[in-house]
Amino acid sequence: MPEVSPTPPGTLGSKILRRGRRTVLGMDPQKLIKNFFGANSSIAIIVLVLIMVFLLREGAGFLSTYHHELETYRKAGLEFCDIADTPLKQQQTMASSLRRALSIEMEPLVKTARERRDAAFLFKRAHDEQNSDGTATFDASPLFTPEEKNQLKAELAALAPESTDLPATLQKLAGEFATKDREAKTKFKTIIEAEETFEEAAEPVAEILDELKTHATETKEAANEFHTLEAGRQQLLAAAASASGSEKADLLKEAELSKVEEPKYAERVETLLEKREDLVKALGDYVTAVEEAAKSLQSSSTHPEAAQLIASVEKAIPTHLADIQKASKDLAAWKWDEPVSFFRAVSSFAFGTGWITNSSWQDFYGVLPLLTGSLLISFVALFIATPISVTAAIYTNQFASEREKELIKPVIEFIQAIPSVVLGFIGIAVVGDLIKGFSQWEFLSWIPGFPIQERLNIFNAGFLLAFMAVPTMFSLSEDALNNVPRAYSEASDALGATKLQTVFRVIVPAAISGILSAILLGLGRVIGETMVVLLVAGNRIAIPDFSDGLGAIFQPAHTLTGIIAQELGEVSRGSSHWQALFMVGILLFVISLSVNWCARTIAKRFEHPKA
Amino acid sequence: MPESPSSTKPAPVVRIHDMDFCYGSKTALHDINLEVEYHRVTALIGPSGCGKSTLLRCINRMNDRVVGARVSKGEILVKGKNIHDADVDLTQLRKQVGMVFQKSNPFPKTIYENVAYGLRVHGVKDKIAIDEAVQRALTQAALWDELKDRLHDHALGLSGGQQQRLCIARAIATMPDVLLMDEPCSALDPIATLKIEELITQLARDYTVVIVTHNMQQAVRVSDFTAFLHLGKLVEFAPTEELFTNPREKLTDSYLRGTFS
């Protein structure tokens, strides 16, 4: 810049010029401020990129680790055992259904006799311990006639202090119960027999499987040990390669010492394959036995609940048997050295129905139960929050007086200030009990899933999350309505439209893009929420049972966010479990990003010029 | 029309009688007397802030939207009926008195839906009736030939002049008696302005037009009668030719000459 000043020094003009020439750190101050602001905005972008890179780095190894684990699962023969074991697990649920049906059926027949016997024995104990409370209970009991009471008292009083003999009345009562019990058992003989055949049929299979499982577990442990030591040896070798002199020799020697043989899978798996025929045959026998038992399983039942249980077992048996037969075929076709495709690792993560960790058998990282939990909770929240926040926004923006606006807006926005952990308290202490209480009411029993079993469930979590989403959705919807040009409502008014017509035919349609993106941003807020779902959703890792239709929302569930919060602190860094949790994090990140992207796209698509 | 067309001078369609109008405690219009005749174009002129838009908005009670605005004295009669009577239905009044705004404001809907809007809010459901009304309104607004093949295009894709004519079509679709225009050309280029002015002349055959304009040449070109307002008072009201060639009031004269203090 030329230092020639055309104006004499001291005048106003020269002062202005001098100001323009001043520099800070060798830079024009305006440029400096501009760069400072620019740098701040780029920090946001850099941080976002760093987060993505970090997530990907931690999660990237997951698929290959998991693939490797699944390969060991096959080579060691665990998969072989699971082929037969998994369908057999259904048998246990069916057997327990039958047992429950049986006890429901027998209960009315034996109830009185059992209660009389139990009350009398309790009284004897109270008498022995000279407990006056017990005596009083017995005196008030409606189960006995006064004569019976007096007789028992007399017998007990006559008894020698240290005698172990039972008084005659007690013996009689015990006898009565035994008779009733026998009668009931004869009456429901068919169910009892079916249940027993059912359980016994699985025993030979279970016996073979137990043996095979022990063997397979041993192989797997050997394989795991080998992999750990081998990884350590590789590290020593790598260190040796960069070291020199005696240090190098030491390292090489150490590496040599830690060398172990890889388990001979082919040899070990022979033991399993030898038993293959036995296992297939045992499964065949099982099928025959169950078919036989199913025939005698007639639901002659009078009690509706028992009839329902038995019917459900009858219905489940054909599919169960088909599963078993398919398992026999799979067992026959199973090869230990067939390579596990990489796709299997991907699908086992994305579509796997079990998230099983820290298991002594085999860990599975199937994300599906968590994903369904997260999505169901979010949709419940959206379903509740959308009508509330959108109608509240319409009211506040279009109908409310200034004073009402001054009340409503800060109050709704204040909800955002409630810490989510406090909402969690409310969910556990208040909402859960309320929902359960409501679900007991007779006239609400038409709602699927009512009456509910669990206080902590998907609906409860969704309800609280709706509460958290309302401020976001309300404020953004209200902004969208506020941005509708006044000229639209003016034109509509001038055409003689009523206030409601103007609102629903002009203003809401003009703001619909903003409202939709408000809803989506609310969804994004809900999917990412952790504390409330961890406290309130019930944390059961299972896909909800949709057989009851919408009633599934009254079951507990676990979520993507919850599982990370719950487990990440306890897993060892770099393990497959750790990597799996990061994969869940990546999945969450992708979901949030796409929800936000959708919100932006919708907002753009419907954008109207400001008038 | 309830008035008899055979009488020598038909009764005015809009009659404003001794009206004062105020925003809160501030009086904006003083003692206005004005009669608007059937099928004539009446122009309201005057310097900025003189109250001409306010006066226009009194006629269809658009000022009701403003908190604290009210007519404090006198009355406004549309077809002989006081528009502030308790039994007046505001939606019916606005069906009788349509309005076009300074800036074109079509709804973010299709061309067809824009024109049909007035009918729909007044409860017309018959598809054929709506189709006919849309065609008639667009024809009267000189848009039918341009737009008949793209009735279902978005209205915001039209040019500025087309948008303003669409707003006129929207306003006349419900067949109002009076059409109020608030500086309808102020945001348009000269060619679009010319088209609108031609249109106003044609519209006067079927409708009574009251137009606010800040452009005196426009008033001369389109109007039959002109009212000059100044500081909330109606200074002079006369046939346009008379007012411009031979103003009775000194104030009018100096405004028209541009020697206004």
CSV table of C-alpha atoms in Angstrom, one decimal, chain A residues 73-431:
chain,number,residue,atom,x,y,z
A,73,TYR,CA,-18.5,-72.2,15.9
A,74,ARG,CA,-18.8,-74.5,12.9
A,75,LYS,CA,-15.4,-76.2,13.1
A,76,ALA,CA,-15.7,-77.0,16.8
A,77,GLY,CA,-19.1,-78.6,16.2
A,78,LEU,CA,-21.2,-76.2,18.3
A,79,GLU,CA,-23.3,-75.5,15.2
A,80,PHE,CA,-23.9,-79.2,14.9
A,81,CYS,CA,-25.3,-79.4,18.4
A,82,ASP,CA,-27.4,-76.3,17.9
A,83,ILE,CA,-29.1,-77.8,14.9
A,84,ALA,CA,-30.7,-80.4,17.1
A,85,ASP,CA,-30.8,-78.3,20.3
A,86,THR,CA,-32.7,-75.2,19.0
A,87,PRO,CA,-35.9,-77.0,17.9
A,88,LEU,CA,-35.9,-79.0,21.1
A,89,LYS,CA,-36.2,-75.9,23.1
A,90,GLN,CA,-39.7,-75.5,21.9
A,91,GLN,CA,-40.5,-78.8,23.5
A,92,GLN,CA,-39.8,-77.3,27.0
A,93,THR,CA,-42.2,-74.4,26.5
A,94,MET,CA,-44.9,-76.9,25.3
A,95,ALA,CA,-44.3,-79.2,28.3
A,96,SER,CA,-44.6,-76.3,30.7
A,97,SER,CA,-47.8,-75.2,29.0
A,98,LEU,CA,-49.2,-78.7,29.6
A,99,ARG,CA,-48.1,-78.7,33.2
A,100,ARG,CA,-49.8,-75.3,33.8
A,101,ALA,CA,-53.0,-76.6,32.1
A,102,LEU,CA,-52.9,-79.6,34.4
A,103,SER,CA,-52.5,-77.7,37.6
A,104,ILE,CA,-55.3,-75.4,36.5
A,105,GLU,CA,-57.6,-78.4,35.9
A,106,MET,CA,-56.7,-80.1,39.2
A,107,GLU,CA,-56.8,-77.1,41.4
A,108,PRO,CA,-60.6,-77.0,42.0
A,109,LEU,CA,-60.7,-80.7,42.9
A,110,VAL,CA,-57.9,-80.8,45.4
A,111,LYS,CA,-58.0,-77.2,46.7
A,112,THR,CA,-60.2,-77.7,49.8
A,113,ALA,CA,-58.5,-80.9,51.0
A,114,ARG,CA,-55.1,-79.4,50.6
A,115,GLU,CA,-56.0,-76.2,52.4
A,116,ARG,CA,-57.5,-78.2,55.3
A,117,ARG,CA,-54.4,-80.3,55.6
A,118,ASP,CA,-52.1,-77.4,55.5
A,119,ALA,CA,-54.0,-75.3,58.0
A,120,ALA,CA,-54.1,-78.2,60.4
A,121,PHE,CA,-50.4,-78.8,60.2
A,122,LEU,CA,-49.7,-75.1,60.7
A,123,PHE,CA,-51.8,-75.2,63.8
A,124,LYS,CA,-49.9,-78.1,65.1
A,125,ARG,CA,-46.7,-76.2,64.6
A,126,ALA,CA,-48.2,-73.2,66.3
A,127,HIS,CA,-49.3,-75.4,69.2
A,128,ASP,CA,-45.8,-76.9,69.5
A,129,GLU,CA,-44.2,-73.5,69.6
A,130,GLN,CA,-47.0,-72.2,71.8
A,131,ASN,CA,-47.6,-69.4,69.3
A,132,SER,CA,-50.9,-67.7,70.2
A,133,ASP,CA,-51.2,-65.9,66.7
A,134,GLY,CA,-51.2,-69.3,65.0
A,135,THR,CA,-53.9,-70.6,67.4
A,136,ALA,CA,-56.0,-67.5,66.7
A,137,THR,CA,-55.8,-68.0,62.9
A,138,PHE,CA,-56.8,-71.6,63.4
A,139,ASP,CA,-59.8,-70.6,65.6
A,140,ALA,CA,-61.0,-68.1,62.9
A,141,SER,CA,-60.5,-70.6,60.0
A,142,PRO,CA,-63.7,-71.3,58.1
A,143,LEU,CA,-62.3,-74.6,56.8
A,144,PHE,CA,-63.2,-76.6,59.8
A,145,THR,CA,-66.4,-77.2,61.8
A,146,PRO,CA,-66.2,-76.4,65.6
A,147,GLU,CA,-66.3,-80.1,66.4
A,148,GLU,CA,-63.3,-80.8,64.2
A,149,LYS,CA,-61.4,-77.9,65.8
A,150,ASN,CA,-62.2,-79.1,69.3
A,151,GLN,CA,-61.2,-82.6,68.5
A,152,LEU,CA,-57.9,-81.6,67.0
A,153,LYS,CA,-57.2,-79.4,70.1
A,154,ALA,CA,-58.0,-82.3,72.4
A,155,GLU,CA,-55.8,-84.7,70.4
A,156,LEU,CA,-52.9,-82.2,70.5
A,157,ALA,CA,-53.3,-81.6,74.2
A,158,ALA,CA,-53.3,-85.3,74.8
A,159,LEU,CA,-50.0,-85.8,72.9
A,160,ALA,CA,-46.8,-86.4,74.8
A,161,PRO,CA,-44.5,-83.4,74.5
A,162,GLU,CA,-41.6,-85.2,72.7
A,163,SER,CA,-43.8,-87.6,70.6
A,164,THR,CA,-43.3,-87.7,66.9
A,165,ASP,CA,-46.7,-89.5,66.3
A,166,LEU,CA,-49.3,-87.6,64.3
A,167,PRO,CA,-52.7,-87.1,65.9
A,168,ALA,CA,-55.5,-89.1,64.2
A,169,THR,CA,-57.2,-86.0,62.8
A,170,LEU,CA,-54.0,-84.9,61.0
A,171,GLN,CA,-53.5,-88.4,59.6
A,172,LYS,CA,-57.1,-88.3,58.4
A,173,LEU,CA,-56.7,-85.0,56.7
A,174,ALA,CA,-53.5,-86.1,55.0
A,175,GLY,CA,-55.3,-89.2,53.8
A,176,GLU,CA,-58.2,-87.1,52.5
A,177,PHE,CA,-55.8,-85.0,50.4
A,178,ALA,CA,-54.0,-88.0,49.0
A,179,THR,CA,-57.3,-89.5,48.0
A,180,LYS,CA,-58.5,-86.3,46.3
A,181,ASP,CA,-55.1,-86.0,44.5
A,182,ARG,CA,-55.3,-89.5,43.3
A,183,GLU,CA,-58.9,-89.0,42.1
A,184,ALA,CA,-57.8,-85.8,40.2
A,185,LYS,CA,-54.9,-87.6,38.7
A,186,THR,CA,-57.1,-90.4,37.5
A,187,LYS,CA,-59.5,-88.0,36.0
A,188,PHE,CA,-56.8,-86.2,34.0
A,189,LYS,CA,-54.8,-89.2,33.2
A,190,THR,CA,-54.6,-88.5,29.5
A,191,ILE,CA,-53.0,-85.1,30.0
A,192,ILE,CA,-50.6,-86.4,32.6
A,193,GLU,CA,-49.6,-89.3,30.4
A,194,ALA,CA,-49.2,-87.0,27.3
A,195,GLU,CA,-47.1,-84.6,29.3
A,196,GLU,CA,-44.9,-87.4,30.6
A,197,THR,CA,-44.4,-89.0,27.2
A,198,PHE,CA,-43.6,-85.6,25.9
A,199,GLU,CA,-40.8,-85.0,28.4
A,200,GLU,CA,-39.5,-88.6,28.3
A,201,ALA,CA,-39.3,-88.5,24.5
A,202,ALA,CA,-36.7,-85.8,24.5
A,203,GLU,CA,-34.5,-87.5,27.1
A,204,PRO,CA,-32.5,-89.8,24.8
A,205,VAL,CA,-31.8,-86.9,22.4
A,206,ALA,CA,-30.8,-84.7,25.3
A,207,GLU,CA,-28.5,-87.3,26.6
A,208,ILE,CA,-26.6,-87.6,23.3
A,209,LEU,CA,-26.5,-83.9,22.9
A,210,ASP,CA,-25.1,-83.3,26.4
A,211,GLU,CA,-22.2,-85.5,25.6
A,212,LEU,CA,-21.6,-83.8,22.3
A,213,LYS,CA,-21.9,-80.4,23.7
A,214,THR,CA,-19.2,-81.0,26.3
A,215,HIS,CA,-16.9,-82.3,23.6
A,216,ALA,CA,-17.6,-79.3,21.3
A,217,THR,CA,-17.1,-76.8,24.1
A,218,GLU,CA,-13.7,-78.4,24.8
A,219,THR,CA,-12.7,-78.0,21.2
A,220,LYS,CA,-13.9,-74.4,21.2
A,221,GLU,CA,-11.9,-73.5,24.3
A,222,ALA,CA,-8.8,-75.1,22.8
A,223,ALA,CA,-9.3,-73.1,19.6
A,224,ASN,CA,-9.8,-69.8,21.6
A,225,GLU,CA,-6.7,-70.5,23.6
A,226,PHE,CA,-4.7,-71.2,20.4
A,227,HIS,CA,-6.0,-67.9,18.8
A,228,THR,CA,-5.0,-65.9,21.9
A,229,LEU,CA,-1.5,-67.4,22.1
A,230,GLU,CA,-1.0,-67.2,18.4
A,231,ALA,CA,-1.9,-63.5,18.4
A,232,GLY,CA,0.6,-62.9,21.2
A,233,ARG,CA,3.3,-64.8,19.3
A,234,GLN,CA,2.7,-62.8,16.2
A,235,GLN,CA,3.2,-59.6,18.3
A,236,LEU,CA,6.5,-61.0,19.7
A,237,LEU,CA,7.7,-61.8,16.2
A,238,ALA,CA,6.7,-58.4,15.0
A,239,ALA,CA,8.6,-56.8,17.9
A,240,ALA,CA,11.6,-59.1,17.1
A,241,ALA,CA,11.7,-57.9,13.6
A,242,SER,CA,12.3,-54.3,14.6
A,243,ALA,CA,14.6,-55.2,17.6
A,244,SER,CA,18.3,-56.1,17.3
A,245,GLY,CA,21.0,-58.1,19.1
A,246,SER,CA,20.3,-60.0,22.3
A,247,GLU,CA,16.9,-58.5,22.6
A,248,LYS,CA,15.9,-59.9,19.3
A,249,ALA,CA,17.1,-63.3,20.3
A,250,ASP,CA,15.2,-63.2,23.5
A,251,LEU,CA,12.0,-62.2,21.8
A,252,LEU,CA,12.4,-64.9,19.2
A,253,LYS,CA,13.0,-67.5,21.9
A,254,GLU,CA,9.9,-66.3,23.8
A,255,ALA,CA,7.9,-66.5,20.7
A,256,GLU,CA,9.1,-70.1,20.1
A,257,LEU,CA,8.1,-71.1,23.6
A,258,SER,CA,4.6,-69.7,23.3
A,259,LYS,CA,4.0,-71.7,20.1
A,260,VAL,CA,1.1,-74.1,20.4
A,261,GLU,CA,-0.5,-76.5,18.1
A,262,GLU,CA,-3.8,-75.6,16.5
A,263,PRO,CA,-6.5,-78.0,17.6
A,264,LYS,CA,-7.0,-80.8,15.1
A,265,TYR,CA,-10.6,-80.0,14.2
A,266,ALA,CA,-10.9,-83.0,11.8
A,267,GLU,CA,-10.0,-85.4,14.5
A,268,ARG,CA,-12.0,-83.8,17.2
A,269,VAL,CA,-15.1,-83.5,15.0
A,270,GLU,CA,-15.0,-87.3,14.3
A,271,THR,CA,-16.4,-87.9,17.8
A,272,LEU,CA,-19.4,-85.8,16.9
A,273,LEU,CA,-19.8,-87.4,13.5
A,274,GLU,CA,-19.7,-90.9,15.0
A,275,LYS,CA,-22.8,-90.0,17.0
A,276,ARG,CA,-24.5,-88.5,14.0
A,277,GLU,CA,-26.5,-91.6,13.2
A,278,ASP,CA,-27.5,-92.2,16.8
A,279,LEU,CA,-28.7,-88.6,17.0
A,280,VAL,CA,-30.7,-88.7,13.8
A,281,LYS,CA,-32.3,-92.0,15.0
A,282,ALA,CA,-33.1,-90.6,18.4
A,283,LEU,CA,-34.7,-87.6,16.8
A,284,GLY,CA,-36.8,-90.0,14.7
A,285,ASP,CA,-37.9,-91.9,17.8
A,286,TYR,CA,-38.7,-88.6,19.4
A,287,VAL,CA,-41.0,-87.6,16.5
A,288,THR,CA,-42.8,-90.9,16.7
A,289,ALA,CA,-43.3,-90.6,20.5
A,290,VAL,CA,-44.6,-87.1,20.3
A,291,GLU,CA,-47.0,-87.9,17.5
A,292,GLU,CA,-48.3,-90.7,19.7
A,293,ALA,CA,-48.7,-88.4,22.7
A,294,ALA,CA,-50.4,-85.8,20.6
A,295,LYS,CA,-53.1,-88.3,19.6
A,296,SER,CA,-54.1,-88.9,23.2
A,297,LEU,CA,-54.0,-85.2,24.0
A,298,GLN,CA,-57.7,-84.6,23.8
A,299,SER,CA,-58.8,-81.2,25.2
A,300,SER,CA,-61.7,-82.6,27.2
A,301,SER,CA,-61.1,-79.6,29.4
A,302,THR,CA,-63.9,-77.6,31.0
A,303,HIS,CA,-61.7,-74.7,32.2
A,304,PRO,CA,-61.3,-72.1,29.4
A,305,GLU,CA,-57.7,-71.2,30.3
A,306,ALA,CA,-56.5,-74.8,30.4
A,307,ALA,CA,-58.4,-75.5,27.2
A,308,GLN,CA,-56.6,-72.6,25.5
A,309,LEU,CA,-53.2,-73.8,26.8
A,310,ILE,CA,-53.8,-77.3,25.5
A,311,ALA,CA,-55.1,-76.1,22.2
A,312,SER,CA,-52.0,-73.9,21.7
A,313,VAL,CA,-49.8,-77.0,22.3
A,314,GLU,CA,-51.8,-79.0,19.9
A,315,LYS,CA,-51.5,-76.3,17.3
A,316,ALA,CA,-47.7,-76.0,17.8
A,317,ILE,CA,-46.9,-79.7,17.6
A,318,PRO,CA,-47.0,-80.1,13.7
A,319,THR,CA,-44.7,-77.2,13.1
A,320,HIS,CA,-42.4,-78.4,15.9
A,321,LEU,CA,-42.2,-81.8,14.4
A,322,ALA,CA,-41.5,-80.3,11.0
A,323,ASP,CA,-38.7,-78.4,12.5
A,324,ILE,CA,-37.3,-81.5,14.1
A,325,GLN,CA,-37.4,-83.4,10.8
A,326,LYS,CA,-35.7,-80.5,9.0
A,327,ALA,CA,-33.1,-80.6,11.8
A,328,SER,CA,-32.5,-84.3,11.1
A,329,LYS,CA,-31.9,-83.5,7.4
A,330,ASP,CA,-29.6,-80.6,8.3
A,331,LEU,CA,-27.6,-82.8,10.6
A,332,ALA,CA,-27.1,-85.4,7.9
A,333,ALA,CA,-25.9,-82.7,5.5
A,334,TRP,CA,-23.7,-80.9,7.9
A,335,LYS,CA,-20.0,-80.6,7.1
A,336,TRP,CA,-17.5,-79.2,9.6
A,337,ASP,CA,-15.1,-77.9,7.0
A,338,GLU,CA,-17.5,-76.1,4.8
A,339,PRO,CA,-16.4,-72.4,4.8
A,340,VAL,CA,-18.7,-69.9,6.4
A,341,SER,CA,-19.6,-67.2,3.9
A,342,PHE,CA,-18.9,-63.6,4.8
A,343,PHE,CA,-22.5,-62.8,4.1
A,344,ARG,CA,-23.5,-65.1,6.9
A,345,ALA,CA,-21.7,-62.7,9.4
A,346,VAL,CA,-23.5,-59.7,7.9
A,347,SER,CA,-26.9,-61.4,7.9
A,348,SER,CA,-26.4,-62.8,11.3
A,349,PHE,CA,-25.8,-59.3,12.6
A,350,ALA,CA,-28.5,-57.5,10.6
A,351,PHE,CA,-31.2,-60.1,10.8
A,352,GLY,CA,-30.1,-62.3,13.8
A,353,THR,CA,-32.9,-62.7,16.3
A,354,GLY,CA,-30.7,-63.2,19.3
A,355,TRP,CA,-28.3,-60.8,21.1
A,356,ILE,CA,-26.6,-63.3,23.4
A,357,THR,CA,-23.4,-62.2,25.1
A,358,ASN,CA,-21.1,-63.6,27.8
A,359,SER,CA,-22.5,-67.0,27.1
A,360,SER,CA,-20.5,-70.1,28.0
A,361,TRP,CA,-21.8,-71.7,24.8
A,362,GLN,CA,-21.7,-69.2,21.9
A,363,ASP,CA,-22.1,-65.4,21.6
A,364,PHE,CA,-24.5,-64.1,19.0
A,365,TYR,CA,-24.8,-60.5,18.0
A,366,GLY,CA,-28.2,-60.2,16.2
A,367,VAL,CA,-29.4,-56.7,16.2
A,368,LEU,CA,-33.0,-57.3,15.2
A,369,PRO,CA,-34.5,-57.5,18.7
A,370,LEU,CA,-32.9,-54.2,19.6
A,371,LEU,CA,-33.9,-52.5,16.3
A,372,THR,CA,-37.5,-53.6,16.7
A,373,GLY,CA,-37.5,-52.4,20.3
A,374,SER,CA,-36.1,-49.0,19.2
A,375,LEU,CA,-38.5,-48.6,16.3
A,376,LEU,CA,-41.6,-49.7,18.2
A,377,ILE,CA,-40.8,-47.3,21.0
A,378,SER,CA,-40.2,-44.5,18.6
A,379,PHE,CA,-43.4,-45.1,16.7
A,380,VAL,CA,-45.5,-45.2,19.9
A,381,ALA,CA,-43.8,-41.9,20.9
A,382,LEU,CA,-44.5,-40.4,17.5
A,383,PHE,CA,-48.1,-41.6,17.5
A,384,ILE,CA,-48.7,-39.9,20.8
A,385,ALA,CA,-46.6,-36.8,20.3
A,386,THR,CA,-47.6,-35.8,16.8
A,387,PRO,CA,-51.3,-35.0,17.3
A,388,ILE,CA,-50.6,-33.3,20.6
A,389,SER,CA,-47.8,-31.1,19.4
A,390,VAL,CA,-49.2,-30.2,15.9
A,391,THR,CA,-52.7,-29.3,17.2
A,392,ALA,CA,-51.1,-27.3,20.1
A,393,ALA,CA,-49.0,-25.5,17.6
A,394,ILE,CA,-52.0,-24.7,15.4
A,395,TYR,CA,-54.0,-23.5,18.4
A,396,THR,CA,-51.1,-21.3,19.7
A,397,ASN,CA,-50.3,-19.8,16.3
A,398,GLN,CA,-53.8,-19.2,15.0
A,399,PHE,CA,-56.4,-19.1,17.8
A,400,ALA,CA,-54.6,-18.2,21.0
A,401,SER,CA,-54.7,-14.7,22.4
A,402,GLU,CA,-51.5,-12.9,23.1
A,403,ARG,CA,-51.7,-13.8,26.8
A,404,GLU,CA,-52.4,-17.4,26.1
A,405,LYS,CA,-49.3,-17.5,23.8
A,406,GLU,CA,-47.2,-16.0,26.5
A,407,LEU,CA,-48.3,-18.9,28.8
A,408,ILE,CA,-48.3,-21.9,26.4
A,409,LYS,CA,-45.0,-21.4,24.6
A,410,PRO,CA,-42.7,-21.1,27.6
A,411,VAL,CA,-44.5,-23.9,29.4
A,412,ILE,CA,-44.1,-26.4,26.5
A,413,GLU,CA,-40.6,-25.3,25.9
A,414,PHE,CA,-39.8,-25.8,29.6
A,415,ILE,CA,-40.6,-29.5,29.2
A,416,GLN,CA,-37.3,-29.8,27.4
A,417,ALA,CA,-35.5,-28.7,30.6
A,418,ILE,CA,-36.7,-31.8,32.5
A,419,PRO,CA,-33.7,-34.1,32.8
A,420,SER,CA,-34.5,-37.4,31.1
A,421,VAL,CA,-33.5,-39.4,34.1
A,422,VAL,CA,-36.2,-37.6,36.1
A,423,LEU,CA,-38.7,-38.6,33.5
A,424,GLY,CA,-37.4,-42.2,34.0
A,425,PHE,CA,-38.4,-42.0,37.7
A,426,ILE,CA,-41.8,-40.9,36.7
A,427,GLY,CA,-42.1,-43.8,34.3
A,428,ILE,CA,-41.1,-46.3,36.9
A,429,ALA,CA,-43.0,-44.8,39.8
A,430,VAL,CA,-46.1,-43.4,38.2
A,431,VAL,CA,-46.8,-44.2,34.6
